[in-house]
Amino acid sequence: MVHPQLDPTAREPLAAQAVAAKTLKNLSWQQIADASGLSVAYTTAAVLGQHPLPAASAKAVAELLGLDAEAAVLPQTIPVRGSMPNRIPTDPTMYRFYEMLQVYGTTLKDLVHEQFGDGIISAINFRLDVKKVADPEGGERAVITLDGKYLPAKPF
Protein backbone atom coordinates (compact mmCIF):
# COMPACT_ATOMS: atom_id res chain seq x y z
CA MET A 1 0.00 0.00 0.00
CA VAL A 2 1.21 3.52 -0.80
CA HIS A 3 1.45 5.88 2.16
CA PRO A 4 1.94 9.66 1.92
CA GLN A 5 3.82 11.76 4.44
CA LEU A 6 2.15 14.79 5.99
CA ASP A 7 5.11 16.16 7.92
CA PRO A 8 7.73 17.89 5.73
CA THR A 9 10.40 17.15 8.36
CA ALA A 10 9.55 13.44 8.82
CA ARG A 11 12.48 12.23 6.74
CA GLU A 12 15.14 14.61 8.06
CA PRO A 13 16.40 12.35 10.90
CA LEU A 14 16.63 9.34 8.55
CA ALA A 15 18.38 11.44 5.88
CA ALA A 16 20.94 12.57 8.47
CA GLN A 17 21.42 8.97 9.63
CA ALA A 18 21.87 7.79 6.02
CA VAL A 19 24.41 10.51 5.22
CA ALA A 20 26.34 9.68 8.39
CA ALA A 21 26.40 5.98 7.41
CA LYS A 22 27.46 6.91 3.86
CA THR A 23 30.33 8.95 5.30
CA LEU A 24 31.42 6.28 7.80
CA LYS A 25 31.38 3.59 5.10
CA ASN A 26 33.12 5.94 2.65
CA LEU A 27 30.49 5.31 -0.01
CA SER A 28 29.68 7.48 -3.01
CA TRP A 29 26.18 8.36 -4.10
CA GLN A 30 26.88 6.32 -7.24
CA GLN A 31 27.57 3.21 -5.13
CA ILE A 32 24.32 3.75 -3.26
CA ALA A 33 22.48 4.26 -6.57
CA ASP A 34 24.00 1.05 -7.93
CA ALA A 35 22.55 -0.80 -4.95
CA SER A 36 19.15 0.82 -5.48
CA GLY A 37 19.06 0.06 -9.19
CA LEU A 38 18.02 3.65 -9.90
CA SER A 39 19.83 6.74 -11.21
CA VAL A 40 22.29 8.54 -8.98
CA ALA A 41 20.25 11.77 -9.05
CA TYR A 42 16.98 10.05 -8.15
CA THR A 43 18.58 7.88 -5.46
CA THR A 44 20.36 10.83 -3.87
CA ALA A 45 17.14 12.87 -3.82
CA ALA A 46 15.26 9.90 -2.33
CA VAL A 47 17.81 9.27 0.42
CA LEU A 48 17.75 12.99 1.21
CA GLY A 49 13.96 12.76 1.54
CA GLN A 50 12.63 14.15 -1.74
CA HIS A 51 11.40 10.99 -3.53
CA PRO A 52 9.99 7.61 -2.54
CA LEU A 53 12.03 4.48 -3.17
CA PRO A 54 10.51 1.23 -4.40
CA ALA A 55 10.54 -1.44 -1.67
CA ALA A 56 13.43 -3.45 -3.14
CA SER A 57 15.51 -0.29 -3.59
CA ALA A 58 14.76 0.96 -0.07
CA LYS A 59 15.78 -2.41 1.41
CA ALA A 60 18.97 -2.54 -0.66
CA VAL A 61 19.97 0.99 0.35
CA ALA A 62 19.24 0.38 4.04
CA GLU A 63 21.27 -2.84 3.93
CA LEU A 64 24.22 -1.18 2.17
CA LEU A 65 24.21 1.65 4.71
CA GLY A 66 23.88 -0.77 7.63
CA LEU A 67 20.55 0.68 8.73
CA ASP A 68 17.85 -1.40 10.43
CA ALA A 69 14.80 -2.83 8.66
CA GLU A 70 12.61 0.06 9.86
CA ALA A 71 14.88 2.46 7.98
CA ALA A 72 13.71 0.82 4.74
CA VAL A 73 10.04 1.65 5.40
CA LEU A 74 10.01 5.48 5.58
CA PRO A 75 11.81 5.95 2.22
CA GLN A 76 8.95 4.06 0.56
CA THR A 77 6.42 6.74 1.56
CA ILE A 78 5.54 9.69 -0.66
CA PRO A 79 7.35 12.68 0.88
CA VAL A 80 6.33 16.27 1.25
CA ARG A 81 8.77 17.63 -1.32
CA GLY A 82 10.76 20.83 -1.11
CA SER A 83 14.12 21.12 0.58
CA MET A 84 14.32 24.87 1.15
CA PRO A 85 12.03 25.64 4.08
CA ASN A 86 13.34 29.20 4.45
CA ARG A 87 12.85 29.86 0.72
CA ILE A 88 16.16 31.71 0.26
CA PRO A 89 18.94 29.20 0.85
CA THR A 90 21.98 30.16 2.87
CA ASP A 91 24.18 27.27 1.74
CA PRO A 92 26.49 28.78 -0.93
CA THR A 93 25.97 26.01 -3.49
CA MET A 94 22.19 26.02 -3.11
CA TYR A 95 22.17 29.81 -3.13
CA ARG A 96 23.93 29.84 -6.52
CA PHE A 97 21.08 27.79 -7.99
CA TYR A 98 18.65 30.26 -6.46
CA GLU A 99 20.72 33.08 -7.95
CA MET A 100 20.67 31.39 -11.37
CA LEU A 101 16.87 31.26 -11.23
CA GLN A 102 16.73 34.89 -10.11
CA VAL A 103 18.86 35.91 -13.11
CA TYR A 104 17.65 33.43 -15.75
CA GLY A 105 14.21 32.36 -14.51
CA THR A 106 12.28 34.83 -16.67
CA THR A 107 14.49 33.95 -19.65
CA LEU A 108 13.87 30.23 -19.21
CA LYS A 109 10.14 30.84 -18.81
CA ASP A 110 9.95 32.97 -21.96
CA LEU A 111 12.01 30.54 -24.03
CA VAL A 112 9.95 27.53 -22.88
CA HIS A 113 6.65 29.32 -23.61
CA GLU A 114 7.89 30.61 -26.97
CA GLN A 115 8.95 27.12 -28.07
CA PHE A 116 6.20 25.03 -26.43
CA GLY A 117 3.30 27.33 -25.60
CA ASP A 118 1.52 27.71 -22.27
CA GLY A 119 2.45 24.91 -19.85
CA ILE A 120 5.09 23.65 -17.45
CA ILE A 121 8.16 21.46 -17.36
CA SER A 122 7.43 18.50 -15.10
CA ALA A 123 9.59 17.86 -12.06
CA ILE A 124 7.85 14.48 -11.69
CA ASN A 125 8.53 13.07 -15.16
CA PHE A 126 12.08 14.35 -14.92
CA ARG A 127 15.72 13.41 -15.31
CA LEU A 128 18.72 15.15 -13.80
CA ASP A 129 22.37 14.68 -14.64
CA VAL A 130 25.50 16.36 -13.27
CA LYS A 131 28.84 16.03 -15.03
CA LYS A 132 32.27 17.50 -14.43
CA VAL A 133 34.04 18.55 -17.63
CA ALA A 134 37.32 20.26 -18.36
CA ASP A 135 37.14 23.99 -19.04
CA PRO A 136 39.14 24.86 -22.18
CA GLU A 137 40.23 28.02 -20.37
CA GLY A 138 41.52 25.99 -17.41
CA GLY A 139 39.86 24.45 -14.39
CA GLU A 140 36.59 22.58 -14.50
CA ARG A 141 32.98 23.27 -15.40
CA ALA A 142 29.74 21.78 -14.11
CA VAL A 143 27.28 20.64 -16.76
CA ILE A 144 23.82 20.22 -15.29
CA THR A 145 21.07 18.77 -17.44
CA LEU A 146 17.46 19.26 -16.37
CA ASP A 147 15.27 17.07 -18.59
CA GLY A 148 11.57 17.38 -17.82
CA LYS A 149 8.50 16.40 -19.79
CA TYR A 150 6.57 19.37 -21.12
CA LEU A 151 2.96 19.44 -19.94
CA PRO A 152 0.73 21.86 -21.83
CA ALA A 153 -1.91 23.85 -19.99
CA LYS A 154 -5.41 22.81 -21.04
CA PRO A 155 -8.45 25.06 -20.89
CA PHE A 156 -11.42 23.57 -19.08
C-alpha atoms as an extended CHARMM CRD file, in Angstrom:
* protein
*
       156  EXT
         1         1  MET       CA              0.0000000000        0.0000000000        0.0000000000  PROA      1               0.0000000000
         2         2  VAL       CA              1.2130000000        3.5180000000       -0.7970000000  PROA      2               0.0000000000
         3         3  HSD       CA              1.4460000000        5.8830000000        2.1650000000  PROA      3               0.0000000000
         4         4  PRO       CA              1.9430000000        9.6580000000        1.9150000000  PROA      4               0.0000000000
         5         5  GLN       CA              3.8180000000       11.7560000000        4.4370000000  PROA      5               0.0000000000
         6         6  LEU       CA              2.1520000000       14.7890000000        5.9870000000  PROA      6               0.0000000000
         7         7  ASP       CA              5.1130000000       16.1620000000        7.9190000000  PROA      7               0.0000000000
         8         8  PRO       CA              7.7290000000       17.8870000000        5.7320000000  PROA      8               0.0000000000
         9         9  THR       CA             10.3980000000       17.1470000000        8.3560000000  PROA      9               0.0000000000
        10        10  ALA       CA              9.5540000000       13.4390000000        8.8220000000  PROA      10              0.0000000000
        11        11  ARG       CA             12.4780000000       12.2330000000        6.7420000000  PROA      11              0.0000000000
        12        12  GLU       CA             15.1370000000       14.6110000000        8.0610000000  PROA      12              0.0000000000
        13        13  PRO       CA             16.4000000000       12.3450000000       10.8970000000  PROA      13              0.0000000000
        14        14  LEU       CA             16.6340000000        9.3420000000        8.5480000000  PROA      14              0.0000000000
        15        15  ALA       CA             18.3810000000       11.4350000000        5.8790000000  PROA      15              0.0000000000
        16        16  ALA       CA             20.9440000000       12.5660000000        8.4730000000  PROA      16              0.0000000000
        17        17  GLN       CA             21.4210000000        8.9690000000        9.6270000000  PROA      17              0.0000000000
        18        18  ALA       CA             21.8690000000        7.7880000000        6.0240000000  PROA      18              0.0000000000
        19        19  VAL       CA             24.4080000000       10.5090000000        5.2180000000  PROA      19              0.0000000000
        20        20  ALA       CA             26.3380000000        9.6830000000        8.3930000000  PROA      20              0.0000000000
        21        21  ALA       CA             26.4010000000        5.9840000000        7.4150000000  PROA      21              0.0000000000
        22        22  LYS       CA             27.4580000000        6.9150000000        3.8560000000  PROA      22              0.0000000000
        23        23  THR       CA             30.3350000000        8.9480000000        5.3050000000  PROA      23              0.0000000000
        24        24  LEU       CA             31.4220000000        6.2770000000        7.7970000000  PROA      24              0.0000000000
        25        25  LYS       CA             31.3800000000        3.5860000000        5.1020000000  PROA      25              0.0000000000
        26        26  ASN       CA             33.1220000000        5.9390000000        2.6530000000  PROA      26              0.0000000000
        27        27  LEU       CA             30.4850000000        5.3060000000       -0.0120000000  PROA      27              0.0000000000
        28        28  SER       CA             29.6810000000        7.4790000000       -3.0090000000  PROA      28              0.0000000000
        29        29  TRP       CA             26.1790000000        8.3600000000       -4.0960000000  PROA      29              0.0000000000
        30        30  GLN       CA             26.8760000000        6.3200000000       -7.2360000000  PROA      30              0.0000000000
        31        31  GLN       CA             27.5690000000        3.2100000000       -5.1260000000  PROA      31              0.0000000000
        32        32  ILE       CA             24.3180000000        3.7460000000       -3.2620000000  PROA      32              0.0000000000
        33        33  ALA       CA             22.4830000000        4.2640000000       -6.5670000000  PROA      33              0.0000000000
        34        34  ASP       CA             24.0020000000        1.0520000000       -7.9330000000  PROA      34              0.0000000000
        35        35  ALA       CA             22.5500000000       -0.8050000000       -4.9490000000  PROA      35              0.0000000000
        36        36  SER       CA             19.1480000000        0.8220000000       -5.4790000000  PROA      36              0.0000000000
        37        37  GLY       CA             19.0610000000        0.0550000000       -9.1940000000  PROA      37              0.0000000000
        38        38  LEU       CA             18.0230000000        3.6500000000       -9.9040000000  PROA      38              0.0000000000
        39        39  SER       CA             19.8300000000        6.7380000000      -11.2110000000  PROA      39              0.0000000000
        40        40  VAL       CA             22.2880000000        8.5410000000       -8.9790000000  PROA      40              0.0000000000
        41        41  ALA       CA             20.2520000000       11.7750000000       -9.0490000000  PROA      41              0.0000000000
        42        42  TYR       CA             16.9770000000       10.0540000000       -8.1490000000  PROA      42              0.0000000000
        43        43  THR       CA             18.5810000000        7.8810000000       -5.4550000000  PROA      43              0.0000000000
        44        44  THR       CA             20.3620000000       10.8340000000       -3.8670000000  PROA      44              0.0000000000
        45        45  ALA       CA             17.1370000000       12.8660000000       -3.8150000000  PROA      45              0.0000000000
        46        46  ALA       CA             15.2630000000        9.8950000000       -2.3310000000  PROA      46              0.0000000000
        47        47  VAL       CA             17.8120000000        9.2710000000        0.4220000000  PROA      47              0.0000000000
        48        48  LEU       CA             17.7510000000       12.9910000000        1.2060000000  PROA      48              0.0000000000
        49        49  GLY       CA             13.9570000000       12.7630000000        1.5430000000  PROA      49              0.0000000000
        50        50  GLN       CA             12.6340000000       14.1520000000       -1.7390000000  PROA      50              0.0000000000
        51        51  HSD       CA             11.3970000000       10.9920000000       -3.5250000000  PROA      51              0.0000000000
        52        52  PRO       CA              9.9900000000        7.6140000000       -2.5430000000  PROA      52              0.0000000000
        53        53  LEU       CA             12.0270000000        4.4810000000       -3.1690000000  PROA      53              0.0000000000
        54        54  PRO       CA             10.5130000000        1.2280000000       -4.4040000000  PROA      54              0.0000000000
        55        55  ALA       CA             10.5370000000       -1.4420000000       -1.6650000000  PROA      55              0.0000000000
        56        56  ALA       CA             13.4270000000       -3.4470000000       -3.1390000000  PROA      56              0.0000000000
        57        57  SER       CA             15.5120000000       -0.2940000000       -3.5900000000  PROA      57              0.0000000000
        58        58  ALA       CA             14.7590000000        0.9570000000       -0.0700000000  PROA      58              0.0000000000
        59        59  LYS       CA             15.7790000000       -2.4050000000        1.4130000000  PROA      59              0.0000000000
        60        60  ALA       CA             18.9720000000       -2.5450000000       -0.6550000000  PROA      60              0.0000000000
        61        61  VAL       CA             19.9750000000        0.9880000000        0.3480000000  PROA      61              0.0000000000
        62        62  ALA       CA             19.2410000000        0.3810000000        4.0360000000  PROA      62              0.0000000000
        63        63  GLU       CA             21.2660000000       -2.8400000000        3.9260000000  PROA      63              0.0000000000
        64        64  LEU       CA             24.2180000000       -1.1840000000        2.1720000000  PROA      64              0.0000000000
        65        65  LEU       CA             24.2090000000        1.6480000000        4.7080000000  PROA      65              0.0000000000
        66        66  GLY       CA             23.8850000000       -0.7690000000        7.6270000000  PROA      66              0.0000000000
        67        67  LEU       CA             20.5510000000        0.6770000000        8.7340000000  PROA      67              0.0000000000
        68        68  ASP       CA             17.8470000000       -1.3960000000       10.4290000000  PROA      68              0.0000000000
        69        69  ALA       CA             14.7960000000       -2.8290000000        8.6630000000  PROA      69              0.0000000000
        70        70  GLU       CA             12.6050000000        0.0570000000        9.8570000000  PROA      70              0.0000000000
        71        71  ALA       CA             14.8820000000        2.4620000000        7.9760000000  PROA      71              0.0000000000
        72        72  ALA       CA             13.7140000000        0.8210000000        4.7390000000  PROA      72              0.0000000000
        73        73  VAL       CA             10.0450000000        1.6510000000        5.3990000000  PROA      73              0.0000000000
        74        74  LEU       CA             10.0130000000        5.4750000000        5.5810000000  PROA      74              0.0000000000
        75        75  PRO       CA             11.8100000000        5.9450000000        2.2200000000  PROA      75              0.0000000000
        76        76  GLN       CA              8.9520000000        4.0610000000        0.5600000000  PROA      76              0.0000000000
        77        77  THR       CA              6.4250000000        6.7370000000        1.5550000000  PROA      77              0.0000000000
        78        78  ILE       CA              5.5380000000        9.6860000000       -0.6570000000  PROA      78              0.0000000000
        79        79  PRO       CA              7.3480000000       12.6760000000        0.8810000000  PROA      79              0.0000000000
        80        80  VAL       CA              6.3310000000       16.2690000000        1.2520000000  PROA      80              0.0000000000
        81        81  ARG       CA              8.7670000000       17.6300000000       -1.3160000000  PROA      81              0.0000000000
        82        82  GLY       CA             10.7600000000       20.8260000000       -1.1120000000  PROA      82              0.0000000000
        83        83  SER       CA             14.1190000000       21.1190000000        0.5790000000  PROA      83              0.0000000000
        84        84  MET       CA             14.3250000000       24.8700000000        1.1460000000  PROA      84              0.0000000000
        85        85  PRO       CA             12.0330000000       25.6360000000        4.0770000000  PROA      85              0.0000000000
        86        86  ASN       CA             13.3350000000       29.2000000000        4.4520000000  PROA      86              0.0000000000
        87        87  ARG       CA             12.8490000000       29.8620000000        0.7200000000  PROA      87              0.0000000000
        88        88  ILE       CA             16.1610000000       31.7150000000        0.2590000000  PROA      88              0.0000000000
        89        89  PRO       CA             18.9370000000       29.1980000000        0.8510000000  PROA      89              0.0000000000
        90        90  THR       CA             21.9810000000       30.1560000000        2.8670000000  PROA      90              0.0000000000
        91        91  ASP       CA             24.1820000000       27.2710000000        1.7440000000  PROA      91              0.0000000000
        92        92  PRO       CA             26.4920000000       28.7840000000       -0.9310000000  PROA      92              0.0000000000
        93        93  THR       CA             25.9740000000       26.0050000000       -3.4870000000  PROA      93              0.0000000000
        94        94  MET       CA             22.1920000000       26.0170000000       -3.1140000000  PROA      94              0.0000000000
        95        95  TYR       CA             22.1740000000       29.8140000000       -3.1340000000  PROA      95              0.0000000000
        96        96  ARG       CA             23.9290000000       29.8440000000       -6.5190000000  PROA      96              0.0000000000
        97        97  PHE       CA             21.0840000000       27.7920000000       -7.9930000000  PROA      97              0.0000000000
        98        98  TYR       CA             18.6460000000       30.2590000000       -6.4600000000  PROA      98              0.0000000000
        99        99  GLU       CA             20.7170000000       33.0850000000       -7.9480000000  PROA      99              0.0000000000
       100       100  MET       CA             20.6670000000       31.3900000000      -11.3710000000  PROA      100             0.0000000000
       101       101  LEU       CA             16.8700000000       31.2570000000      -11.2320000000  PROA      101             0.0000000000
       102       102  GLN       CA             16.7280000000       34.8920000000      -10.1120000000  PROA      102             0.0000000000
       103       103  VAL       CA             18.8570000000       35.9070000000      -13.1100000000  PROA      103             0.0000000000
       104       104  TYR       CA             17.6540000000       33.4270000000      -15.7460000000  PROA      104             0.0000000000
       105       105  GLY       CA             14.2060000000       32.3600000000      -14.5080000000  PROA      105             0.0000000000
       106       106  THR       CA             12.2800000000       34.8260000000      -16.6680000000  PROA      106             0.0000000000
       107       107  THR       CA             14.4940000000       33.9540000000      -19.6530000000  PROA      107             0.0000000000
       108       108  LEU       CA             13.8720000000       30.2340000000      -19.2110000000  PROA      108             0.0000000000
       109       109  LYS       CA             10.1390000000       30.8430000000      -18.8070000000  PROA      109             0.0000000000
       110       110  ASP       CA              9.9460000000       32.9730000000      -21.9580000000  PROA      110             0.0000000000
       111       111  LEU       CA             12.0060000000       30.5350000000      -24.0320000000  PROA      111             0.0000000000
       112       112  VAL       CA              9.9490000000       27.5320000000      -22.8800000000  PROA      112             0.0000000000
       113       113  HSD       CA              6.6540000000       29.3150000000      -23.6150000000  PROA      113             0.0000000000
       114       114  GLU       CA              7.8920000000       30.6070000000      -26.9690000000  PROA      114             0.0000000000
       115       115  GLN       CA              8.9490000000       27.1200000000      -28.0670000000  PROA      115             0.0000000000
       116       116  PHE       CA              6.1960000000       25.0280000000      -26.4320000000  PROA      116             0.0000000000
       117       117  GLY       CA              3.2960000000       27.3330000000      -25.5980000000  PROA      117             0.0000000000
       118       118  ASP       CA              1.5180000000       27.7100000000      -22.2680000000  PROA      118             0.0000000000
       119       119  GLY       CA              2.4480000000       24.9100000000      -19.8460000000  PROA      119             0.0000000000
       120       120  ILE       CA              5.0920000000       23.6540000000      -17.4520000000  PROA      120             0.0000000000
       121       121  ILE       CA              8.1620000000       21.4570000000      -17.3560000000  PROA      121             0.0000000000
       122       122  SER       CA              7.4310000000       18.5020000000      -15.1030000000  PROA      122             0.0000000000
       123       123  ALA       CA              9.5890000000       17.8630000000      -12.0630000000  PROA      123             0.0000000000
       124       124  ILE       CA              7.8540000000       14.4840000000      -11.6890000000  PROA      124             0.0000000000
       125       125  ASN       CA              8.5330000000       13.0690000000      -15.1640000000  PROA      125             0.0000000000
       126       126  PHE       CA             12.0770000000       14.3550000000      -14.9180000000  PROA      126             0.0000000000
       127       127  ARG       CA             15.7180000000       13.4110000000      -15.3100000000  PROA      127             0.0000000000
       128       128  LEU       CA             18.7190000000       15.1520000000      -13.7960000000  PROA      128             0.0000000000
       129       129  ASP       CA             22.3750000000       14.6790000000      -14.6420000000  PROA      129             0.0000000000
       130       130  VAL       CA             25.5000000000       16.3560000000      -13.2720000000  PROA      130             0.0000000000
       131       131  LYS       CA             28.8430000000       16.0250000000      -15.0280000000  PROA      131             0.0000000000
       132       132  LYS       CA             32.2650000000       17.4950000000      -14.4260000000  PROA      132             0.0000000000
       133       133  VAL       CA             34.0380000000       18.5530000000      -17.6270000000  PROA      133             0.0000000000
       134       134  ALA       CA             37.3220000000       20.2620000000      -18.3640000000  PROA      134             0.0000000000
       135       135  ASP       CA             37.1380000000       23.9940000000      -19.0440000000  PROA      135             0.0000000000
       136       136  PRO       CA             39.1380000000       24.8620000000      -22.1770000000  PROA      136             0.0000000000
       137       137  GLU       CA             40.2330000000       28.0200000000      -20.3690000000  PROA      137             0.0000000000
       138       138  GLY       CA             41.5160000000       25.9880000000      -17.4130000000  PROA      138             0.0000000000
       139       139  GLY       CA             39.8590000000       24.4480000000      -14.3890000000  PROA      139             0.0000000000
       140       140  GLU       CA             36.5870000000       22.5780000000      -14.5010000000  PROA      140             0.0000000000
       141       141  ARG       CA             32.9760000000       23.2690000000      -15.4040000000  PROA      141             0.0000000000
       142       142  ALA       CA             29.7440000000       21.7780000000      -14.1060000000  PROA      142             0.0000000000
       143       143  VAL       CA             27.2780000000       20.6440000000      -16.7590000000  PROA      143             0.0000000000
       144       144  ILE       CA             23.8160000000       20.2240000000      -15.2850000000  PROA      144             0.0000000000
       145       145  THR       CA             21.0660000000       18.7690000000      -17.4380000000  PROA      145             0.0000000000
       146       146  LEU       CA             17.4590000000       19.2570000000      -16.3690000000  PROA      146             0.0000000000
       147       147  ASP       CA             15.2710000000       17.0700000000      -18.5930000000  PROA      147             0.0000000000
       148       148  GLY       CA             11.5680000000       17.3800000000      -17.8180000000  PROA      148             0.0000000000
       149       149  LYS       CA              8.4970000000       16.3950000000      -19.7870000000  PROA      149             0.0000000000
       150       150  TYR       CA              6.5710000000       19.3660000000      -21.1230000000  PROA      150             0.0000000000
       151       151  LEU       CA              2.9560000000       19.4380000000      -19.9390000000  PROA      151             0.0000000000
       152       152  PRO       CA              0.7310000000       21.8640000000      -21.8320000000  PROA      152             0.0000000000
       153       153  ALA       CA             -1.9100000000       23.8540000000      -19.9880000000  PROA      153             0.0000000000
       154       154  LYS       CA             -5.4110000000       22.8100000000      -21.0360000000  PROA      154             0.0000000000
       155       155  PRO       CA             -8.4470000000       25.0610000000      -20.8930000000  PROA      155             0.0000000000
       156       156  PHE       CA            -11.4180000000       23.5670000000      -19.0840000000  PROA      156             0.0000000000
